[in-house]
Amino acid sequence: MSYTEIDSKEKFEQLLEGKNHISKCVFQNINLSLPENIYDYTFSDNVFLGCIMHEPLIERLSINNIIIPTLPGLPYNCFPGQLYDRHSLLNNYTLGQPESYSLSLDNQVYNHFLSTGKIADSIYETLARRLHDHSITDSLEEFISKWDEKKVVAIMGGHNLSRNAESYEKIVRISKQLTEEGYLMVSGGGPGAMEATHAGAWLAGRDESLVKVFIEKLSEAPSYKDELWLDKAFELIEQYPQNDYESLGIPTWLYGHEPPTPFASKIAKYFANSVREDGLLTIAKGGIVFAPGSAGTIQEIFQEATQNHYLSFGYASPMIFLNEDYWTNDRPVYPLLASMMKEGKYQHLLLSITDDGEEVMDTIRNFSS
């Protein structure tokens, strides 16, 4: 059964034009107290998720429709209706006052997440989290649908990568160039290699000389553990606004001690890391670049290898290992995968390893062309 999704004021107003009866729609986070002539319409076989409505309207709509209100007493909306961004998730952050992060929605939700348990005992809380994550996935799929699936590329890597590291700059330049060429750059949405992905996308369309300027400013607080880590990013965002290019960060409150990067134009933040991890790998059908990282990155490598081996989505995507010495000697994942490919234990993997950013981009371009 097909339902039309209505998740914005604009869609709601368009729906009402020229109609008297509304049916088979899912309304998400819509203010139904407006317009004033709402009682001129009849509704049947609709679903209302977290909508604002007065009691008389609730009584009227409850007869032939399904109403699921947002759950009260929580610092977050169970039905956000759209992806987050720096304005909504890092609201109340004031440039020059790093302590103001404590007032942000992101930090308030994280504190609530910890206080109610990473694995919550309360069915009320677990239901709220599931509803929230379902809404985020719905908005994420809608956003991704605007892109050619082979033009969605992810960069995975460690959160501890310093802003003044050589690999950080290399990721920035790769992401900048690919964004300019029409790719949507995606990451886990946190610091380190993830932030470099979105800093690069933020620099898209600007002169190459600005890369050094950005990195020098960011390197004044090289680690996310530095008090001014967010502040330096916001300072650059204010100085060099970006409205022409987008990028997508997909973080989780499971690792909420790592603040999300404000350089991501869209942020799909989850409670359930398992949903977040699988979804992140699934949408990156244009390929994944694996920069140096530890446990989380290695987990993602084998998850991606499994998806590609089974052709879970119809075809395999490139798995590009950036930093040959790291992935051959420090964390010898690449030779293991290559060996298993040779033995037939893995099939269909499109493996490559390089230190050259141009080679990374050529592999991605060749695959999507």
Tab-separated table of C-alpha atoms in Angstrom:
chain	number	residue	atom	x	y	z
A	1	MET	CA	0.000	0.000	0.000
A	2	SER	CA	1.519	3.306	-1.108
A	3	TYR	CA	1.424	6.360	1.143
A	4	THR	CA	2.533	9.895	0.355
A	5	GLU	CA	4.980	11.322	2.867
A	6	ILE	CA	4.315	14.846	4.083
A	7	ASP	CA	7.226	16.118	6.165
A	8	SER	CA	7.319	19.866	5.565
A	9	LYS	CA	5.034	22.865	5.729
A	10	GLU	CA	5.428	23.367	1.978
A	11	LYS	CA	4.344	19.808	1.151
A	12	PHE	CA	1.425	20.143	3.542
A	13	GLU	CA	0.184	23.345	1.918
A	14	GLN	CA	0.548	21.847	-1.565
A	15	LEU	CA	-1.427	18.785	-0.476
A	16	LEU	CA	-4.369	20.890	0.678
A	17	GLU	CA	-4.649	22.815	-2.599
A	18	GLY	CA	-7.762	21.880	-4.543
A	19	LYS	CA	-8.769	19.041	-2.219
A	20	ASN	CA	-11.426	18.434	0.400
A	21	HIS	CA	-10.530	14.896	1.426
A	22	ILE	CA	-7.050	13.703	2.368
A	23	SER	CA	-6.213	10.003	2.342
A	24	LYS	CA	-3.203	7.659	2.388
A	25	CYS	CA	-0.632	10.164	3.629
A	26	VAL	CA	1.962	9.936	6.375
A	27	PHE	CA	2.358	13.279	8.155
A	28	GLN	CA	5.590	13.633	10.074
A	29	ASN	CA	6.294	16.437	12.546
A	30	ILE	CA	3.734	18.776	10.944
A	31	ASN	CA	1.922	21.563	12.793
A	32	LEU	CA	-1.729	20.716	12.134
A	33	SER	CA	-2.927	23.603	14.275
A	34	LEU	CA	-2.418	25.621	11.111
A	35	PRO	CA	-4.050	26.533	8.807
A	36	GLU	CA	-7.147	27.818	10.568
A	37	ASN	CA	-9.431	26.159	8.006
A	38	ILE	CA	-8.104	22.673	8.820
A	39	TYR	CA	-11.628	21.653	9.864
A	40	ASP	CA	-12.819	22.200	6.293
A	41	TYR	CA	-10.978	19.020	5.295
A	42	THR	CA	-11.746	15.405	5.994
A	43	PHE	CA	-9.041	12.818	6.663
A	44	SER	CA	-9.099	9.027	6.471
A	45	ASP	CA	-6.533	6.229	6.314
A	46	ASN	CA	-3.627	8.526	7.205
A	47	VAL	CA	-0.813	8.226	9.712
A	48	PHE	CA	0.218	11.171	11.898
A	49	LEU	CA	3.683	10.892	13.455
A	50	GLY	CA	4.642	13.452	16.086
A	51	CYS	CA	2.341	16.127	14.697
A	52	ILE	CA	1.177	19.162	16.651
A	53	MET	CA	-2.604	19.360	16.935
A	54	HIS	CA	-5.265	20.625	19.322
A	55	GLU	CA	-7.391	18.197	21.328
A	56	PRO	CA	-10.592	18.671	19.239
A	57	LEU	CA	-8.626	17.835	16.097
A	58	ILE	CA	-7.079	14.795	17.779
A	59	GLU	CA	-10.545	13.521	18.672
A	60	ARG	CA	-11.751	14.056	15.129
A	61	LEU	CA	-8.779	12.436	13.428
A	62	SER	CA	-8.556	9.477	15.768
A	63	ILE	CA	-11.631	7.845	14.211
A	64	ASN	CA	-10.284	6.846	10.771
A	65	ASN	CA	-6.563	7.537	11.110
A	66	ILE	CA	-3.547	6.418	13.123
A	67	ILE	CA	-2.021	9.009	15.463
A	68	ILE	CA	1.353	8.406	17.112
A	69	PRO	CA	2.320	11.466	19.160
A	70	THR	CA	5.875	12.384	20.037
A	71	LEU	CA	6.849	11.009	23.427
A	72	PRO	CA	7.107	13.714	26.119
A	73	GLY	CA	9.861	14.148	28.683
A	74	LEU	CA	12.755	13.662	26.260
A	75	PRO	CA	15.412	16.162	25.095
A	76	TYR	CA	14.966	14.980	21.495
A	77	ASN	CA	12.078	14.690	19.059
A	78	CYS	CA	11.168	11.076	18.223
A	79	PHE	CA	10.077	12.230	14.755
A	80	PRO	CA	12.628	14.848	13.661
A	81	GLY	CA	11.198	14.920	10.116
A	82	GLN	CA	14.498	15.937	8.531
A	83	LEU	CA	18.223	15.448	8.899
A	84	TYR	CA	20.134	17.515	11.408
A	85	ASP	CA	22.673	20.179	10.538
A	86	ARG	CA	25.032	22.331	12.596
A	87	HIS	CA	22.217	24.805	13.300
A	88	SER	CA	19.916	22.222	14.859
A	89	LEU	CA	22.378	19.792	16.424
A	90	LEU	CA	24.973	22.314	17.604
A	91	ASN	CA	22.474	25.015	18.439
A	92	ASN	CA	23.344	27.428	21.222
A	93	TYR	CA	27.048	27.141	20.398
A	94	THR	CA	28.606	30.598	20.573
A	95	LEU	CA	31.850	31.335	18.761
A	96	GLY	CA	34.569	32.181	21.265
A	97	GLN	CA	32.747	30.389	24.079
A	98	PRO	CA	33.654	26.693	23.763
A	99	GLU	CA	31.848	25.921	27.019
A	100	SER	CA	28.587	26.773	25.238
A	101	TYR	CA	28.704	23.326	23.568
A	102	SER	CA	27.211	22.007	26.810
A	103	LEU	CA	23.993	23.861	25.908
A	104	SER	CA	23.675	22.254	22.484
A	105	LEU	CA	21.053	19.681	21.575
A	106	ASP	CA	23.847	17.255	20.738
A	107	ASN	CA	25.329	17.397	24.221
A	108	GLN	CA	21.970	17.351	25.974
A	109	VAL	CA	20.905	14.237	24.083
A	110	TYR	CA	24.247	12.575	24.819
A	111	ASN	CA	23.923	13.255	28.536
A	112	HIS	CA	20.406	11.827	28.440
A	113	PHE	CA	21.711	8.814	26.511
A	114	LEU	CA	24.265	8.146	29.233
A	115	SER	CA	21.843	8.719	32.105
A	116	THR	CA	19.228	6.341	30.673
A	117	GLY	CA	21.846	3.778	29.671
A	118	LYS	CA	23.567	3.054	26.386
A	119	ILE	CA	21.479	-0.095	26.531
A	120	ALA	CA	18.347	1.338	28.102
A	121	ASP	CA	16.234	-0.696	30.520
A	122	SER	CA	13.132	1.389	29.904
A	123	ILE	CA	10.864	0.283	27.052
A	124	TYR	CA	9.738	3.915	26.833
A	125	GLU	CA	13.294	5.001	26.073
A	126	THR	CA	14.060	2.153	23.662
A	127	LEU	CA	10.856	2.863	21.742
A	128	ALA	CA	11.701	6.566	21.542
A	129	ARG	CA	15.186	5.803	20.219
A	130	ARG	CA	13.862	3.371	17.604
A	131	LEU	CA	11.284	5.875	16.424
A	132	HIS	CA	13.947	8.572	16.205
A	133	ASP	CA	16.357	6.397	14.231
A	134	HIS	CA	13.582	5.269	11.884
A	135	SER	CA	12.793	8.909	11.111
A	136	ILE	CA	16.465	9.668	10.505
A	137	THR	CA	16.754	6.720	8.110
A	138	ASP	CA	13.649	7.880	6.263
A	139	SER	CA	15.075	11.386	5.852
A	140	LEU	CA	18.467	9.965	4.902
A	141	GLU	CA	16.983	7.834	2.130
A	142	GLU	CA	15.052	10.808	0.810
A	143	PHE	CA	18.212	12.934	0.753
A	144	ILE	CA	20.322	10.225	-0.910
A	145	SER	CA	17.695	9.649	-3.594
A	146	LYS	CA	18.697	12.966	-5.184
A	147	TRP	CA	22.122	11.549	-6.076
A	148	ASP	CA	23.385	9.036	-8.613
A	149	GLU	CA	24.147	6.088	-6.305
A	150	LYS	CA	27.599	5.589	-7.852
A	151	LYS	CA	28.407	9.203	-6.997
A	152	VAL	CA	28.046	8.636	-3.254
A	153	VAL	CA	31.542	8.035	-1.844
A	154	ALA	CA	32.589	7.497	1.771
A	155	ILE	CA	35.875	8.087	3.528
A	156	MET	CA	36.477	6.031	6.661
A	157	GLY	CA	39.303	6.584	9.102
A	158	GLY	CA	40.340	7.219	12.658
A	159	HIS	CA	38.910	9.917	14.910
A	160	ASN	CA	42.372	10.538	16.358
A	161	LEU	CA	43.894	11.747	13.081
A	162	SER	CA	45.394	15.143	13.856
A	163	ARG	CA	44.416	18.166	11.837
A	164	ASN	CA	48.104	18.814	11.110
A	165	ALA	CA	48.802	15.278	9.846
A	166	GLU	CA	49.778	14.666	6.234
A	167	SER	CA	46.877	12.239	5.790
A	168	TYR	CA	44.411	14.879	6.984
A	169	GLU	CA	45.438	17.275	4.214
A	170	LYS	CA	45.390	14.474	1.649
A	171	ILE	CA	41.805	13.600	2.575
A	172	VAL	CA	40.789	17.269	2.437
A	173	ARG	CA	42.148	17.581	-1.096
A	174	ILE	CA	40.554	14.337	-2.297
A	175	SER	CA	37.188	15.307	-0.868
A	176	LYS	CA	37.380	18.857	-2.228
A	177	GLN	CA	38.082	17.684	-5.766
A	178	LEU	CA	35.470	14.937	-5.813
A	179	THR	CA	32.831	17.274	-4.383
A	180	GLU	CA	33.569	19.733	-7.176
A	181	GLU	CA	33.072	16.902	-9.665
A	182	GLY	CA	29.596	16.149	-8.389
A	183	TYR	CA	30.216	13.432	-5.821
A	184	LEU	CA	28.505	13.399	-2.438
A	185	MET	CA	31.160	12.822	0.208
A	186	VAL	CA	30.056	10.858	3.255
A	187	SER	CA	31.764	9.955	6.528
A	188	GLY	CA	31.029	8.868	10.073
A	189	GLY	CA	30.590	12.557	10.843
A	190	GLY	CA	33.064	12.879	13.696
A	191	PRO	CA	36.609	14.265	14.089
A	192	GLY	CA	39.892	13.172	12.490
A	193	ALA	CA	39.683	11.610	9.034
A	194	MET	CA	35.923	12.090	9.146
A	195	GLU	CA	36.170	15.825	9.669
A	196	ALA	CA	38.769	16.089	6.888
A	197	THR	CA	36.179	14.659	4.501
A	198	HIS	CA	33.719	17.450	5.267
A	199	ALA	CA	36.322	20.198	5.489
A	200	GLY	CA	37.273	19.242	1.943
A	201	ALA	CA	33.665	19.398	0.784
A	202	TRP	CA	33.303	22.769	2.520
A	203	LEU	CA	36.259	24.056	0.499
A	204	ALA	CA	34.758	22.948	-2.820
A	205	GLY	CA	34.637	25.676	-5.418
A	206	ARG	CA	37.393	27.692	-3.762
A	207	ASP	CA	41.018	28.262	-4.707
A	208	GLU	CA	43.471	25.518	-3.755
A	209	SER	CA	45.511	27.998	-1.716
A	210	LEU	CA	42.724	28.117	0.848
A	211	VAL	CA	43.377	24.490	1.832
A	212	LYS	CA	46.573	25.507	3.638
A	213	VAL	CA	44.825	28.438	5.294
A	214	PHE	CA	42.078	26.135	6.573
A	215	ILE	CA	44.432	23.522	7.906
A	216	GLU	CA	46.681	26.078	9.609
A	217	LYS	CA	43.698	27.561	11.425
A	218	LEU	CA	42.262	24.165	12.371
A	219	SER	CA	45.672	22.987	13.562
A	220	GLU	CA	45.598	25.569	16.332
A	221	ALA	CA	43.411	22.923	18.036
A	222	PRO	CA	44.647	19.724	16.336
A	223	SER	CA	42.683	17.155	18.366
A	224	TYR	CA	38.973	16.878	19.140
A	225	LYS	CA	40.049	16.698	22.781
A	226	ASP	CA	41.279	20.310	22.570
A	227	GLU	CA	38.932	22.850	24.082
A	228	LEU	CA	38.880	24.965	20.913
A	229	TRP	CA	38.341	22.090	18.443
A	230	LEU	CA	34.792	23.136	17.579
A	231	ASP	CA	35.578	26.821	17.893
A	232	LYS	CA	38.217	26.766	15.135
A	233	ALA	CA	35.783	25.045	12.790
A	234	PHE	CA	33.018	27.549	13.502
A	235	GLU	CA	35.459	30.405	13.014
A	236	LEU	CA	36.219	29.181	9.480
A	237	ILE	CA	32.556	28.478	8.735
A	238	GLU	CA	31.708	32.050	9.636
A	239	GLN	CA	34.610	33.443	7.610
A	240	TYR	CA	34.081	31.233	4.550
A	241	PRO	CA	30.374	30.344	4.255
A	242	GLN	CA	29.382	27.494	1.926
A	243	ASN	CA	26.004	27.219	0.246
A	244	ASP	CA	26.794	25.559	-3.084
A	245	TYR	CA	28.016	22.092	-2.073
A	246	GLU	CA	26.799	19.448	0.343
A	247	SER	CA	28.253	16.582	2.340
A	248	LEU	CA	26.730	14.031	4.682
A	249	GLY	CA	27.955	13.044	8.139
A	250	ILE	CA	26.532	9.971	9.888
A	251	PRO	CA	27.637	9.963	13.550
A	252	THR	CA	26.214	8.181	16.589
A	253	TRP	CA	25.574	9.050	20.219
A	254	LEU	CA	27.279	5.761	21.115
A	255	TYR	CA	30.481	7.722	20.504
A	256	GLY	CA	28.991	10.960	21.753
A	257	HIS	CA	32.211	11.996	23.479
A	258	GLU	CA	33.323	12.868	19.926
A	259	PRO	CA	31.455	15.996	18.808
A	260	PRO	CA	30.084	15.940	15.251
A	261	THR	CA	31.878	18.039	12.693
A	262	PRO	CA	29.953	21.213	11.832
A	263	PHE	CA	31.445	21.136	8.304
A	264	ALA	CA	28.908	18.471	7.274
A	265	SER	CA	25.949	20.217	5.641
A	266	LYS	CA	23.645	17.312	6.583
A	267	ILE	CA	23.985	15.186	9.716
A	268	ALA	CA	22.171	11.872	10.216
A	269	LYS	CA	22.875	11.157	13.865
A	270	TYR	CA	21.740	7.830	15.317
A	271	PHE	CA	21.368	6.174	18.679
A	272	ALA	CA	21.914	2.653	17.296
A	273	ASN	CA	25.469	2.329	16.023
A	274	SER	CA	24.633	-0.942	14.279
A	275	VAL	CA	21.995	0.798	12.144
A	276	ARG	CA	24.341	3.699	11.526
A	277	GLU	CA	27.314	1.511	10.496
A	278	ASP	CA	25.341	-0.694	8.142
A	279	GLY	CA	23.538	2.255	6.587
A	280	LEU	CA	26.737	4.221	6.074
A	281	LEU	CA	28.390	1.356	4.215
A	282	THR	CA	25.244	0.619	2.244
A	283	ILE	CA	24.791	4.084	0.743
A	284	ALA	CA	28.454	4.444	-0.328
A	285	LYS	CA	27.922	2.611	-3.587
A	286	GLY	CA	30.483	4.774	-5.378
A	287	GLY	CA	33.288	3.330	-3.265
A	288	ILE	CA	34.926	3.659	0.120
A	289	VAL	CA	38.345	5.104	0.913
A	290	PHE	CA	39.880	3.605	4.044
A	291	ALA	CA	42.309	6.028	5.671
A	292	PRO	CA	44.378	4.890	8.676
A	293	GLY	CA	42.198	3.918	11.608
A	294	SER	CA	41.898	1.333	14.328
A	295	ALA	CA	39.078	-0.854	15.648
A	296	GLY	CA	36.109	0.989	14.139
A	297	THR	CA	37.694	1.382	10.721
A	298	ILE	CA	38.822	-2.255	10.630
A	299	GLN	CA	35.315	-3.365	11.539
A	300	GLU	CA	33.964	-1.293	8.652
A	301	ILE	CA	36.478	-2.844	6.239
A	302	PHE	CA	35.225	-6.358	6.898
A	303	GLN	CA	31.578	-5.287	6.875
A	304	GLU	CA	32.125	-3.724	3.471
A	305	ALA	CA	34.020	-6.771	2.236
A	306	THR	CA	31.067	-8.948	3.227
A	307	GLN	CA	28.586	-6.740	1.377
A	308	ASN	CA	30.760	-6.830	-1.726
A	309	HIS	CA	31.420	-10.575	-1.507
A	310	TYR	CA	27.707	-11.354	-1.489
A	311	LEU	CA	26.874	-8.578	-3.978
A	312	SER	CA	24.264	-7.519	-1.459
A	313	PHE	CA	23.171	-4.561	-3.593
A	314	GLY	CA	23.760	-6.014	-7.033
A	315	TYR	CA	27.397	-5.099	-7.527
A	316	ALA	CA	30.660	-4.560	-5.671
A	317	SER	CA	32.131	-1.103	-5.063
A	318	PRO	CA	35.818	-0.093	-4.860
A	319	MET	CA	37.605	-0.556	-1.548
A	320	ILE	CA	40.545	1.844	-1.671
A	321	PHE	CA	43.206	1.697	1.045
A	322	LEU	CA	44.964	5.023	1.546
A	323	ASN	CA	48.485	4.723	3.055
A	324	GLU	CA	50.228	1.619	1.796
A	325	ASP	CA	52.640	1.240	4.708
A	326	TYR	CA	49.883	1.468	7.311
A	327	TRP	CA	47.560	-1.079	5.700
A	328	THR	CA	50.405	-3.420	4.718
A	329	ASN	CA	52.594	-3.327	7.831
A	330	ASP	CA	51.015	-1.505	10.797
A	331	ARG	CA	47.568	-3.021	10.265
A	332	PRO	CA	48.099	-5.686	7.562
A	333	VAL	CA	44.468	-5.874	6.517
A	334	TYR	CA	45.121	-5.359	2.817
A	335	PRO	CA	47.421	-8.388	2.310
A	336	LEU	CA	44.935	-10.524	4.272
A	337	LEU	CA	42.060	-9.519	2.008
A	338	ALA	CA	44.207	-9.938	-1.102
A	339	SER	CA	45.259	-13.393	0.069
A	340	MET	CA	41.680	-14.426	0.790
A	341	MET	CA	40.678	-13.168	-2.642
A	342	LYS	CA	43.390	-15.315	-4.221
A	343	GLU	CA	42.205	-18.353	-2.274
A	344	GLY	CA	38.606	-17.752	-3.294
A	345	LYS	CA	37.474	-17.041	0.262
A	346	TYR	CA	36.373	-13.587	-0.846
A	347	GLN	CA	34.950	-12.862	-4.279
A	348	HIS	CA	34.112	-9.705	-6.218
A	349	LEU	CA	36.244	-7.366	-4.070
A	350	LEU	CA	37.587	-4.370	-5.980
A	351	LEU	CA	40.724	-3.781	-3.912
A	352	SER	CA	43.412	-1.169	-4.424
A	353	ILE	CA	46.063	0.421	-2.228
A	354	THR	CA	47.946	3.667	-2.764
A	355	ASP	CA	49.550	6.731	-1.210
A	356	ASP	CA	48.549	8.911	-4.157
A	357	GLY	CA	45.406	11.027	-3.906
A	358	GLU	CA	45.126	11.187	-7.693
A	359	GLU	CA	45.054	7.401	-7.886
A	360	VAL	CA	42.263	7.357	-5.322
A	361	MET	CA	40.198	9.764	-7.402
A	362	ASP	CA	40.923	7.981	-10.690
A	363	THR	CA	39.688	4.697	-9.219
A	364	ILE	CA	36.453	6.359	-8.123
A	365	ARG	CA	36.000	8.171	-11.430
A	366	ASN	CA	36.594	5.033	-13.495
A	367	PHE	CA	34.052	3.111	-11.456
A	368	SER	CA	31.280	5.703	-11.729
A	369	SER	CA	31.803	6.458	-15.420
